[in-house]
mmCIF file with all atom_site columns, C-alpha atoms in Angstrom:
data_model
loop_
_atom_site.group_PDB
_atom_site.id
_atom_site.type_symbol
_atom_site.label_atom_id
_atom_site.label_alt_id
_atom_site.label_comp_id
_atom_site.label_asym_id
_atom_site.label_entity_id
_atom_site.label_seq_id
_atom_site.pdbx_PDB_ins_code
_atom_site.Cartn_x
_atom_site.Cartn_y
_atom_site.Cartn_z
_atom_site.occupancy
_atom_site.B_iso_or_equiv
_atom_site.pdbx_formal_charge
_atom_site.auth_seq_id
_atom_site.auth_comp_id
_atom_site.auth_asym_id
_atom_site.auth_atom_id
_atom_site.pdbx_PDB_model_num
ATOM 1   C CA . ASN A 1 1   ? 105.038 101.852 113.619 1.00 0.00 ? 28  ASN A CA 1
ATOM 2   C CA . ALA A 1 2   ? 103.295 100.968 110.280 1.00 0.00 ? 29  ALA A CA 1
ATOM 3   C CA . GLY A 1 3   ? 101.584 97.523  111.020 1.00 0.00 ? 30  GLY A CA 1
ATOM 4   C CA . VAL A 1 4   ? 101.426 94.367  108.237 1.00 0.00 ? 31  VAL A CA 1
ATOM 5   C CA . MET A 1 5   ? 100.857 95.204  104.588 1.00 0.00 ? 32  MET A CA 1
ATOM 6   C CA . GLN A 1 6   ? 99.983  93.227  102.195 1.00 0.00 ? 33  GLN A CA 1
ATOM 7   C CA . ASN A 1 7   ? 98.847  93.898  98.301  1.00 0.00 ? 34  ASN A CA 1
ATOM 8   C CA . PRO A 1 8   ? 96.381  93.808  96.591  1.00 0.00 ? 35  PRO A CA 1
ATOM 9   C CA . ARG A 1 9   ? 93.375  93.870  99.598  1.00 0.00 ? 36  ARG A CA 1
ATOM 10  C CA . HIS A 1 10  ? 91.274  92.526  97.030  1.00 0.00 ? 37  HIS A CA 1
ATOM 11  C CA . LEU A 1 11  ? 92.256  90.186  93.531  1.00 0.00 ? 38  LEU A CA 1
ATOM 12  C CA . VAL A 1 12  ? 90.729  88.566  91.059  1.00 0.00 ? 39  VAL A CA 1
ATOM 13  C CA . ARG A 1 13  ? 92.033  86.168  88.933  1.00 0.00 ? 40  ARG A CA 1
ATOM 14  C CA . ARG A 1 14  ? 90.615  83.821  85.637  1.00 0.00 ? 41  ARG A CA 1
ATOM 15  C CA . ARG A 1 15  ? 91.070  80.129  86.238  1.00 0.00 ? 42  ARG A CA 1
ATOM 16  C CA . GLY A 1 16  ? 95.436  79.571  84.725  1.00 0.00 ? 43  GLY A CA 1
ATOM 17  C CA . GLN A 1 17  ? 95.870  83.366  85.376  1.00 0.00 ? 44  GLN A CA 1
ATOM 18  C CA . GLU A 1 18  ? 98.518  83.438  87.821  1.00 0.00 ? 45  GLU A CA 1
ATOM 19  C CA . ALA A 1 19  ? 98.255  85.107  90.851  1.00 0.00 ? 46  ALA A CA 1
ATOM 20  C CA . ARG A 1 20  ? 100.839 86.762  93.301  1.00 0.00 ? 47  ARG A CA 1
ATOM 21  C CA . LEU A 1 21  ? 100.205 88.473  96.913  1.00 0.00 ? 48  LEU A CA 1
ATOM 22  C CA . ARG A 1 22  ? 101.991 90.720  98.724  1.00 0.00 ? 49  ARG A CA 1
ATOM 23  C CA . CYS A 1 23  ? 102.636 91.487  102.081 1.00 0.00 ? 50  CYS A CA 1
ATOM 24  C CA . SER A 1 24  ? 106.002 93.641  103.729 1.00 0.00 ? 51  SER A CA 1
ATOM 25  C CA . PRO A 1 25  ? 105.585 92.455  107.376 1.00 0.00 ? 52  PRO A CA 1
ATOM 26  C CA . MET A 1 26  ? 106.360 94.866  110.154 1.00 0.00 ? 53  MET A CA 1
ATOM 27  C CA . LYS A 1 27  ? 109.564 96.889  110.741 1.00 0.00 ? 54  LYS A CA 1
ATOM 28  C CA . GLY A 1 28  ? 112.128 94.702  112.548 1.00 0.00 ? 55  GLY A CA 1
ATOM 29  C CA . HIS A 1 29  ? 110.518 91.604  111.991 1.00 0.00 ? 56  HIS A CA 1
ATOM 30  C CA . SER A 1 30  ? 112.329 89.341  110.156 1.00 0.00 ? 57  SER A CA 1
ATOM 31  C CA . HIS A 1 31  ? 110.115 86.494  110.407 1.00 0.00 ? 58  HIS A CA 1
ATOM 32  C CA . VAL A 1 32  ? 106.936 85.513  108.112 1.00 0.00 ? 59  VAL A CA 1
ATOM 33  C CA . TYR A 1 33  ? 103.718 83.138  108.218 1.00 0.00 ? 60  TYR A CA 1
ATOM 34  C CA . TRP A 1 34  ? 100.558 82.925  105.342 1.00 0.00 ? 61  TRP A CA 1
ATOM 35  C CA . TYR A 1 35  ? 98.004  81.570  105.968 1.00 0.00 ? 62  TYR A CA 1
ATOM 36  C CA . ARG A 1 36  ? 94.315  80.685  104.274 1.00 0.00 ? 63  ARG A CA 1
ATOM 37  C CA . GLN A 1 37  ? 91.188  81.338  105.174 1.00 0.00 ? 64  GLN A CA 1
ATOM 38  C CA . LEU A 1 38  ? 88.455  79.619  103.141 1.00 0.00 ? 65  LEU A CA 1
ATOM 39  C CA . PRO A 1 39  ? 85.224  80.868  103.876 1.00 0.00 ? 66  PRO A CA 1
ATOM 40  C CA . GLU A 1 40  ? 82.910  80.581  107.543 1.00 0.00 ? 67  GLU A CA 1
ATOM 41  C CA . GLU A 1 41  ? 87.003  78.825  107.811 1.00 0.00 ? 68  GLU A CA 1
ATOM 42  C CA . GLY A 1 42  ? 88.920  79.529  110.710 1.00 0.00 ? 69  GLY A CA 1
ATOM 43  C CA . LEU A 1 43  ? 93.016  80.163  108.854 1.00 0.00 ? 70  LEU A CA 1
ATOM 44  C CA . LYS A 1 44  ? 95.120  77.316  107.838 1.00 0.00 ? 71  LYS A CA 1
ATOM 45  C CA . PHE A 1 45  ? 98.967  77.881  107.954 1.00 0.00 ? 72  PHE A CA 1
ATOM 46  C CA . MET A 1 46  ? 100.620 77.689  104.774 1.00 0.00 ? 73  MET A CA 1
ATOM 47  C CA . VAL A 1 47  ? 104.367 78.387  105.354 1.00 0.00 ? 74  VAL A CA 1
ATOM 48  C CA . TYR A 1 48  ? 106.984 80.015  107.356 1.00 0.00 ? 75  TYR A CA 1
ATOM 49  C CA . LEU A 1 49  ? 109.970 82.113  105.760 1.00 0.00 ? 76  LEU A CA 1
ATOM 50  C CA . GLN A 1 50  ? 113.064 83.482  107.478 1.00 0.00 ? 77  GLN A CA 1
ATOM 51  C CA . LYS A 1 51  ? 114.726 86.474  105.592 1.00 0.00 ? 78  LYS A CA 1
ATOM 52  C CA . GLU A 1 52  ? 115.714 83.402  102.409 1.00 0.00 ? 79  GLU A CA 1
ATOM 53  C CA . ASN A 1 53  ? 115.151 80.861  103.785 1.00 0.00 ? 80  ASN A CA 1
ATOM 54  C CA . ILE A 1 54  ? 111.969 79.031  103.854 1.00 0.00 ? 81  ILE A CA 1
ATOM 55  C CA . ILE A 1 55  ? 111.539 76.597  107.180 1.00 0.00 ? 82  ILE A CA 1
ATOM 56  C CA . ASP A 1 56  ? 108.227 75.268  107.315 1.00 0.00 ? 83  ASP A CA 1
ATOM 57  C CA . GLU A 1 57  ? 106.495 74.972  103.857 1.00 0.00 ? 84  GLU A CA 1
ATOM 58  C CA . SER A 1 58  ? 104.087 71.896  105.363 1.00 0.00 ? 85  SER A CA 1
ATOM 59  C CA . GLY A 1 59  ? 100.449 73.203  104.659 1.00 0.00 ? 86  GLY A CA 1
ATOM 60  C CA . MET A 1 60  ? 101.441 74.200  101.105 1.00 0.00 ? 87  MET A CA 1
ATOM 61  C CA . PRO A 1 61  ? 99.915  72.977  97.900  1.00 0.00 ? 88  PRO A CA 1
ATOM 62  C CA . LYS A 1 62  ? 102.062 70.228  96.715  1.00 0.00 ? 89  LYS A CA 1
ATOM 63  C CA . GLU A 1 63  ? 101.933 71.654  92.307  1.00 0.00 ? 90  GLU A CA 1
ATOM 64  C CA . ARG A 1 64  ? 100.928 75.914  91.491  1.00 0.00 ? 91  ARG A CA 1
ATOM 65  C CA . PHE A 1 65  ? 101.966 77.424  94.928  1.00 0.00 ? 92  PHE A CA 1
ATOM 66  C CA . SER A 1 66  ? 105.168 78.804  95.940  1.00 0.00 ? 93  SER A CA 1
ATOM 67  C CA . ALA A 1 67  ? 106.718 81.870  98.691  1.00 0.00 ? 94  ALA A CA 1
ATOM 68  C CA . GLU A 1 68  ? 109.645 83.272  99.526  1.00 0.00 ? 95  GLU A CA 1
ATOM 69  C CA . PHE A 1 69  ? 111.440 86.068  100.833 1.00 0.00 ? 96  PHE A CA 1
ATOM 70  C CA . PRO A 1 70  ? 113.599 87.508  99.482  1.00 0.00 ? 97  PRO A CA 1
ATOM 71  C CA . LYS A 1 71  ? 116.507 89.312  101.622 1.00 0.00 ? 98  LYS A CA 1
ATOM 72  C CA . GLU A 1 72  ? 114.987 93.034  99.734  1.00 0.00 ? 99  GLU A CA 1
ATOM 73  C CA . GLY A 1 73  ? 111.504 93.837  99.656  1.00 0.00 ? 100 GLY A CA 1
ATOM 74  C CA . PRO A 1 74  ? 108.325 91.741  100.358 1.00 0.00 ? 101 PRO A CA 1
ATOM 75  C CA . SER A 1 75  ? 107.553 88.146  101.146 1.00 0.00 ? 102 SER A CA 1
ATOM 76  C CA . ILE A 1 76  ? 105.602 86.854  97.604  1.00 0.00 ? 103 ILE A CA 1
ATOM 77  C CA . LEU A 1 77  ? 102.992 84.415  97.032  1.00 0.00 ? 104 LEU A CA 1
ATOM 78  C CA . ARG A 1 78  ? 103.088 83.049  94.281  1.00 0.00 ? 105 ARG A CA 1
ATOM 79  C CA . ILE A 1 79  ? 99.999  80.580  92.557  1.00 0.00 ? 106 ILE A CA 1
ATOM 80  C CA . GLN A 1 80  ? 99.795  79.955  89.877  1.00 0.00 ? 107 GLN A CA 1
ATOM 81  C CA . GLN A 1 81  ? 97.167  78.695  86.916  1.00 0.00 ? 108 GLN A CA 1
ATOM 82  C CA . VAL A 1 82  ? 94.060  79.296  89.611  1.00 0.00 ? 109 VAL A CA 1
ATOM 83  C CA . VAL A 1 83  ? 91.767  77.074  90.071  1.00 0.00 ? 110 VAL A CA 1
ATOM 84  C CA . ARG A 1 84  ? 88.189  78.470  91.829  1.00 0.00 ? 111 ARG A CA 1
ATOM 85  C CA . GLY A 1 85  ? 88.551  75.850  94.447  1.00 0.00 ? 112 GLY A CA 1
ATOM 86  C CA . ASP A 1 86  ? 91.410  78.264  95.998  1.00 0.00 ? 113 ASP A CA 1
ATOM 87  C CA . SER A 1 87  ? 89.348  81.655  96.796  1.00 0.00 ? 114 SER A CA 1
ATOM 88  C CA . ALA A 1 88  ? 89.822  82.010  100.050 1.00 0.00 ? 115 ALA A CA 1
ATOM 89  C CA . ALA A 1 89  ? 91.444  85.181  102.394 1.00 0.00 ? 116 ALA A CA 1
ATOM 90  C CA . TYR A 1 90  ? 95.341  84.737  102.090 1.00 0.00 ? 117 TYR A CA 1
ATOM 91  C CA . PHE A 1 91  ? 96.860  86.434  106.164 1.00 0.00 ? 118 PHE A CA 1
ATOM 92  C CA . CYS A 1 92  ? 100.121 87.515  106.061 1.00 0.00 ? 119 CYS A CA 1
ATOM 93  C CA . ALA A 1 93  ? 101.468 87.611  109.411 1.00 0.00 ? 120 ALA A CA 1
ATOM 94  C CA . SER A 1 94  ? 104.595 88.748  110.834 1.00 0.00 ? 121 SER A CA 1
ATOM 95  C CA . SER A 1 95  ? 106.481 88.165  114.807 1.00 0.00 ? 122 SER A CA 1
ATOM 96  C CA . PRO A 1 96  ? 109.722 89.481  115.803 1.00 0.00 ? 123 PRO A CA 1
ATOM 97  C CA . LEU A 1 97  ? 111.768 86.190  116.670 1.00 0.00 ? 124 LEU A CA 1
ATOM 98  C CA . GLY A 1 98  ? 109.776 83.516  115.693 1.00 0.00 ? 125 GLY A CA 1
ATOM 99  C CA . GLN A 1 99  ? 109.365 81.616  118.824 1.00 0.00 ? 126 GLN A CA 1
ATOM 100 C CA . GLY A 1 100 ? 107.340 81.813  122.070 1.00 0.00 ? 127 GLY A CA 1
ATOM 101 C CA . TYR A 1 101 ? 105.991 85.059  120.083 1.00 0.00 ? 128 TYR A CA 1
ATOM 102 C CA . GLU A 1 102 ? 102.468 86.097  118.483 1.00 0.00 ? 129 GLU A CA 1
ATOM 103 C CA . GLN A 1 103 ? 101.942 86.861  115.001 1.00 0.00 ? 130 GLN A CA 1
ATOM 104 C CA . TYR A 1 104 ? 100.855 90.572  113.771 1.00 0.00 ? 131 TYR A CA 1
ATOM 105 C CA . PHE A 1 105 ? 98.521  89.612  111.273 1.00 0.00 ? 132 PHE A CA 1
ATOM 106 C CA . GLY A 1 106 ? 97.572  91.401  108.139 1.00 0.00 ? 133 GLY A CA 1
ATOM 107 C CA . PRO A 1 107 ? 94.551  92.679  106.525 1.00 0.00 ? 134 PRO A CA 1
ATOM 108 C CA . GLY A 1 108 ? 95.048  89.653  104.367 1.00 0.00 ? 135 GLY A CA 1
ATOM 109 C CA . THR A 1 109 ? 93.862  89.445  100.534 1.00 0.00 ? 136 THR A CA 1
ATOM 110 C CA . ARG A 1 110 ? 90.602  88.226  99.106  1.00 0.00 ? 137 ARG A CA 1
ATOM 111 C CA . LEU A 1 111 ? 91.144  86.143  96.029  1.00 0.00 ? 138 LEU A CA 1
ATOM 112 C CA . THR A 1 112 ? 88.312  85.567  93.379  1.00 0.00 ? 139 THR A CA 1
ATOM 113 C CA . VAL A 1 113 ? 89.315  82.616  90.713  1.00 0.00 ? 140 VAL A CA 1
ATOM 114 C CA . THR A 1 114 ? 86.613  83.277  88.344  1.00 0.00 ? 141 THR A CA 1
ATOM 115 C CA . GLY B 2 1   ? 98.965  66.394  116.931 1.00 0.00 ? 2   GLY B CA 1
ATOM 116 C CA . ASN B 2 2   ? 97.689  70.236  118.253 1.00 0.00 ? 3   ASN B CA 1
ATOM 117 C CA . SER B 2 3   ? 94.318  71.138  117.303 1.00 0.00 ? 4   SER B CA 1
ATOM 118 C CA . VAL B 2 4   ? 91.605  74.019  118.796 1.00 0.00 ? 5   VAL B CA 1
ATOM 119 C CA . THR B 2 5   ? 87.904  73.748  118.597 1.00 0.00 ? 6   THR B CA 1
ATOM 120 C CA . GLN B 2 6   ? 85.406  76.445  120.033 1.00 0.00 ? 7   GLN B CA 1
ATOM 121 C CA . MET B 2 7   ? 82.294  76.508  119.871 1.00 0.00 ? 8   MET B CA 1
ATOM 122 C CA . GLU B 2 8   ? 80.012  76.964  116.802 1.00 0.00 ? 9   GLU B CA 1
ATOM 123 C CA . GLY B 2 9   ? 77.646  79.759  115.719 1.00 0.00 ? 10  GLY B CA 1
ATOM 124 C CA . PRO B 2 10  ? 76.226  82.292  115.431 1.00 0.00 ? 11  PRO B CA 1
ATOM 125 C CA . VAL B 2 11  ? 76.076  83.419  118.721 1.00 0.00 ? 12  VAL B CA 1
ATOM 126 C CA . THR B 2 12  ? 73.009  86.323  119.851 1.00 0.00 ? 13  THR B CA 1
ATOM 127 C CA . LEU B 2 13  ? 72.957  88.133  122.654 1.00 0.00 ? 14  LEU B CA 1
ATOM 128 C CA . SER B 2 14  ? 71.428  92.109  123.683 1.00 0.00 ? 15  SER B CA 1
ATOM 129 C CA . GLU B 2 15  ? 73.806  94.319  124.388 1.00 0.00 ? 16  GLU B CA 1
ATOM 130 C CA . GLU B 2 16  ? 74.780  93.812  128.337 1.00 0.00 ? 17  GLU B CA 1
ATOM 131 C CA . ALA B 2 17  ? 74.448  90.169  128.144 1.00 0.00 ? 18  ALA B CA 1
ATOM 132 C CA . PHE B 2 18  ? 77.129  87.700  129.547 1.00 0.00 ? 19  PHE B CA 1
ATOM 133 C CA . LEU B 2 19  ? 79.241  86.250  127.235 1.00 0.00 ? 20  LEU B CA 1
ATOM 134 C CA . THR B 2 20  ? 81.368  82.472  127.185 1.00 0.00 ? 21  THR B CA 1
ATOM 135 C CA . ILE B 2 21  ? 83.088  80.888  124.235 1.00 0.00 ? 22  ILE B CA 1
ATOM 136 C CA . ASN B 2 22  ? 84.083  77.806  124.742 1.00 0.00 ? 23  ASN B CA 1
ATOM 137 C CA . CYS B 2 23  ? 87.126  75.824  123.224 1.00 0.00 ? 24  CYS B CA 1
ATOM 138 C CA . THR B 2 24  ? 89.343  73.142  123.438 1.00 0.00 ? 25  THR B CA 1
ATOM 139 C CA . TYR B 2 25  ? 92.610  72.456  122.725 1.00 0.00 ? 26  TYR B CA 1
ATOM 140 C CA . THR B 2 26  ? 95.050  69.771  122.114 1.00 0.00 ? 27  THR B CA 1
ATOM 141 C CA . ALA B 2 27  ? 98.690  70.370  122.255 1.00 0.00 ? 28  ALA B CA 1
ATOM 142 C CA . THR B 2 28  ? 101.670 67.968  122.235 1.00 0.00 ? 29  THR B CA 1
ATOM 143 C CA . GLY B 2 29  ? 103.891 70.351  124.160 1.00 0.00 ? 30  GLY B CA 1
ATOM 144 C CA . TYR B 2 30  ? 103.237 73.602  126.055 1.00 0.00 ? 31  TYR B CA 1
ATOM 145 C CA . PRO B 2 31  ? 101.901 75.822  124.350 1.00 0.00 ? 32  PRO B CA 1
ATOM 146 C CA . SER B 2 32  ? 100.793 79.526  123.951 1.00 0.00 ? 33  SER B CA 1
ATOM 147 C CA . LEU B 2 33  ? 96.853  80.341  124.188 1.00 0.00 ? 34  LEU B CA 1
ATOM 148 C CA . PHE B 2 34  ? 95.406  83.581  122.439 1.00 0.00 ? 35  PHE B CA 1
ATOM 149 C CA . TRP B 2 35  ? 91.790  84.657  121.531 1.00 0.00 ? 36  TRP B CA 1
ATOM 150 C CA . TYR B 2 36  ? 91.699  86.649  117.916 1.00 0.00 ? 37  TYR B CA 1
ATOM 151 C CA . VAL B 2 37  ? 88.822  88.894  116.363 1.00 0.00 ? 38  VAL B CA 1
ATOM 152 C CA . GLN B 2 38  ? 87.823  89.363  112.824 1.00 0.00 ? 39  GLN B CA 1
ATOM 153 C CA . TYR B 2 39  ? 85.391  92.080  112.438 1.00 0.00 ? 40  TYR B CA 1
ATOM 154 C CA . PRO B 2 40  ? 84.498  92.676  108.377 1.00 0.00 ? 41  PRO B CA 1
ATOM 155 C CA . GLY B 2 41  ? 86.358  92.463  105.781 1.00 0.00 ? 42  GLY B CA 1
ATOM 156 C CA . GLU B 2 42  ? 89.985  92.819  107.771 1.00 0.00 ? 43  GLU B CA 1
ATOM 157 C CA . GLY B 2 43  ? 92.551  91.364  109.037 1.00 0.00 ? 44  GLY B CA 1
ATOM 158 C CA . LEU B 2 44  ? 92.543  89.367  112.658 1.00 0.00 ? 45  LEU B CA 1
ATOM 159 C CA . GLN B 2 45  ? 93.748  91.160  115.472 1.00 0.00 ? 46  GLN B CA 1
ATOM 160 C CA . LEU B 2 46  ? 94.904  90.003  119.011 1.00 0.00 ? 47  LEU B CA 1
ATOM 161 C CA . LEU B 2 47  ? 92.865  90.273  121.944 1.00 0.00 ? 48  LEU B CA 1
ATOM 162 C CA . LEU B 2 48  ? 94.545  88.544  124.112 1.00 0.00 ? 49  LEU B CA 1
ATOM 163 C CA . LYS B 2 49  ? 96.156  85.527  125.150 1.00 0.00 ? 50  LYS B CA 1
ATOM 164 C CA . ALA B 2 50  ? 98.331  83.735  127.869 1.00 0.00 ? 51  ALA B CA 1
ATOM 165 C CA . THR B 2 51  ? 101.453 81.527  127.540 1.00 0.00 ? 52  THR B CA 1
ATOM 166 C CA . LYS B 2 52  ? 101.478 79.495  130.322 1.00 0.00 ? 53  LYS B CA 1
ATOM 167 C CA . ALA B 2 53  ? 99.273  77.070  132.811 1.00 0.00 ? 54  ALA B CA 1
ATOM 168 C CA . ASP B 2 54  ? 96.387  79.521  135.107 1.00 0.00 ? 55  ASP B CA 1
ATOM 169 C CA . ASP B 2 55  ? 97.823  82.819  133.574 1.00 0.00 ? 56  ASP B CA 1
ATOM 170 C CA . LYS B 2 56  ? 94.963  85.203  132.735 1.00 0.00 ? 57  LYS B CA 1
ATOM 171 C CA . GLY B 2 57  ? 95.100  86.760  129.703 1.00 0.00 ? 58  GLY B CA 1
ATOM 172 C CA . SER B 2 58  ? 92.051  90.613  129.243 1.00 0.00 ? 59  SER B CA 1
ATOM 173 C CA . ASN B 2 59  ? 91.577  93.534  127.515 1.00 0.00 ? 60  ASN B CA 1
ATOM 174 C CA . LYS B 2 60  ? 89.469  95.317  126.550 1.00 0.00 ? 61  LYS B CA 1
ATOM 175 C CA . GLY B 2 61  ? 87.156  93.715  129.342 1.00 0.00 ? 62  GLY B CA 1
ATOM 176 C CA . PHE B 2 62  ? 87.416  89.538  127.759 1.00 0.00 ? 63  PHE B CA 1
ATOM 177 C CA . GLU B 2 63  ? 89.228  87.439  129.780 1.00 0.00 ? 64  GLU B CA 1
ATOM 178 C CA . ALA B 2 64  ? 90.409  83.305  129.093 1.00 0.00 ? 65  ALA B CA 1
ATOM 179 C CA . THR B 2 65  ? 92.154  81.486  131.273 1.00 0.00 ? 66  THR B CA 1
ATOM 180 C CA . TYR B 2 66  ? 95.076  78.723  130.329 1.00 0.00 ? 67  TYR B CA 1
ATOM 181 C CA . ARG B 2 67  ? 93.778  75.489  131.867 1.00 0.00 ? 68  ARG B CA 1
ATOM 182 C CA . LYS B 2 68  ? 96.292  72.860  130.828 1.00 0.00 ? 69  LYS B CA 1
ATOM 183 C CA . GLU B 2 69  ? 93.621  70.172  133.837 1.00 0.00 ? 70  GLU B CA 1
ATOM 184 C CA . THR B 2 70  ? 90.369  71.047  131.956 1.00 0.00 ? 71  THR B CA 1
ATOM 185 C CA . THR B 2 71  ? 92.967  72.065  127.670 1.00 0.00 ? 72  THR B CA 1
ATOM 186 C CA . SER B 2 72  ? 90.580  75.524  127.919 1.00 0.00 ? 73  SER B CA 1
ATOM 187 C CA . PHE B 2 73  ? 90.729  78.255  127.187 1.00 0.00 ? 74  PHE B CA 1
ATOM 188 C CA . HIS B 2 74  ? 87.752  79.862  127.154 1.00 0.00 ? 75  HIS B CA 1
ATOM 189 C CA . LEU B 2 75  ? 86.903  84.003  126.565 1.00 0.00 ? 76  LEU B CA 1
ATOM 190 C CA . GLU B 2 76  ? 84.398  85.860  128.959 1.00 0.00 ? 77  GLU B CA 1
ATOM 191 C CA . LYS B 2 77  ? 83.137  89.037  128.783 1.00 0.00 ? 78  LYS B CA 1
ATOM 192 C CA . GLY B 2 78  ? 80.789  90.701  131.150 1.00 0.00 ? 79  GLY B CA 1
ATOM 193 C CA . SER B 2 79  ? 78.811  92.908  129.765 1.00 0.00 ? 80  SER B CA 1
ATOM 194 C CA . VAL B 2 80  ? 79.469  92.649  125.292 1.00 0.00 ? 81  VAL B CA 1
ATOM 195 C CA . GLN B 2 81  ? 77.967  95.421  123.368 1.00 0.00 ? 82  GLN B CA 1
ATOM 196 C CA . VAL B 2 82  ? 76.436  96.310  120.012 1.00 0.00 ? 83  VAL B CA 1
ATOM 197 C CA . SER B 2 83  ? 80.419  96.942  119.136 1.00 0.00 ? 84  SER B CA 1
ATOM 198 C CA . ASP B 2 84  ? 81.392  93.809  119.908 1.00 0.00 ? 85  ASP B CA 1
ATOM 199 C CA . SER B 2 85  ? 79.977  91.989  117.215 1.00 0.00 ? 86  SER B CA 1
ATOM 200 C CA . ALA B 2 86  ? 82.526  90.352  114.979 1.00 0.00 ? 87  ALA B CA 1
ATOM 201 C CA . VAL B 2 87  ? 84.477  86.594  114.421 1.00 0.00 ? 88  VAL B CA 1
ATOM 202 C CA . TYR B 2 88  ? 86.615  84.842  116.893 1.00 0.00 ? 89  TYR B CA 1
ATOM 203 C CA . PHE B 2 89  ? 88.930  82.648  117.236 1.00 0.00 ? 90  PHE B CA 1
ATOM 204 C CA . CYS B 2 90  ? 90.550  80.503  119.305 1.00 0.00 ? 91  CYS B CA 1
ATOM 205 C CA . ALA B 2 91  ? 94.199  79.716  117.975 1.00 0.00 ? 92  ALA B CA 1
ATOM 206 C CA . LEU B 2 92  ? 97.450  78.102  119.804 1.00 0.00 ? 93  LEU B CA 1
ATOM 207 C CA . SER B 2 93  ? 101.035 78.459  118.444 1.00 0.00 ? 94  SER B CA 1
ATOM 208 C CA . ASP B 2 94  ? 103.057 75.087  119.179 1.00 0.00 ? 95  ASP B CA 1
ATOM 209 C CA . ARG B 2 95  ? 107.028 76.895  120.856 1.00 0.00 ? 96  ARG B CA 1
ATOM 210 C CA . ASP B 2 96  ? 108.105 73.776  119.611 1.00 0.00 ? 97  ASP B CA 1
ATOM 211 C CA . ASN B 2 97  ? 107.693 73.730  115.766 1.00 0.00 ? 98  ASN B CA 1
ATOM 212 C CA . PHE B 2 98  ? 107.969 77.102  114.636 1.00 0.00 ? 99  PHE B CA 1
ATOM 213 C CA . ASN B 2 99  ? 105.803 78.472  115.995 1.00 0.00 ? 100 ASN B CA 1
ATOM 214 C CA . LYS B 2 100 ? 102.532 78.073  114.187 1.00 0.00 ? 101 LYS B CA 1
ATOM 215 C CA . PHE B 2 101 ? 99.716  78.561  114.534 1.00 0.00 ? 102 PHE B CA 1
ATOM 216 C CA . TYR B 2 102 ? 96.453  76.433  114.742 1.00 0.00 ? 103 TYR B CA 1
ATOM 217 C CA . PHE B 2 103 ? 92.977  77.845  114.898 1.00 0.00 ? 104 PHE B CA 1
ATOM 218 C CA . GLY B 2 104 ? 89.904  77.229  115.986 1.00 0.00 ? 105 GLY B CA 1
ATOM 219 C CA . SER B 2 105 ? 87.163  77.619  112.820 1.00 0.00 ? 106 SER B CA 1
ATOM 220 C CA . GLY B 2 106 ? 85.926  80.871  114.595 1.00 0.00 ? 107 GLY B CA 1
ATOM 221 C CA . THR B 2 107 ? 82.403  81.810  116.561 1.00 0.00 ? 108 THR B CA 1
ATOM 222 C CA . LYS B 2 108 ? 80.315  84.272  114.865 1.00 0.00 ? 109 LYS B CA 1
ATOM 223 C CA . LEU B 2 109 ? 78.845  87.115  117.324 1.00 0.00 ? 110 LEU B CA 1
ATOM 224 C CA . ASN B 2 110 ? 75.960  88.894  117.003 1.00 0.00 ? 111 ASN B CA 1
ATOM 225 C CA . VAL B 2 111 ? 75.308  91.754  119.672 1.00 0.00 ? 112 VAL B CA 1
ATOM 226 C CA . LYS B 2 112 ? 71.658  93.198  119.179 1.00 0.00 ? 113 LYS B CA 1
ATOM 227 C CA . PRO B 2 113 ? 70.691  96.323  120.850 1.00 0.00 ? 114 PRO B CA 1
#
């Protein structure tokens, strides 16, 4: 049973470009969470999605960031017009039922904005 | 609100020393508590968990007990190895709020041979 997969593992973007981060949850998991880890800090919750639904996006910046989890395919975290402050590691986690279960984390995508 | 506070690092120990990493939490409900470990350049791996008061989570020689009276979940290991060098994160999940996780800032552990 493959774990949570994220790609790319490393992504370099110039200021003003778009970044697309992909996350494939574990087989059988229908709940996806995105977290951001700034250097030397812990992970901060961004958004929680189920298939075709955004359940909680209270941690998402108000502008430039969006997320989706379509019926088919991976979850996508999209950052438009990236700025240097977006440089961070972005982790995706999945869980089977959402409530009361541990989350399984992917290896992360390390975004560098130059 | 929910938050997790853990001791600042780095913590440097010699091999076979005793390890304690303190973690305290604030929660509005009855959270589950977790310790995750992150090796350089990798994602987070679940180390252990406890879902209710007085539960003890254990794995690979690490232990932590869910103490509701002191709102703590300290991580301990009796004899650390060089291979335990990593960053350790304490976290809680809010079961009443979509199971969102709240993480501490992480404690870096360096174990010297």
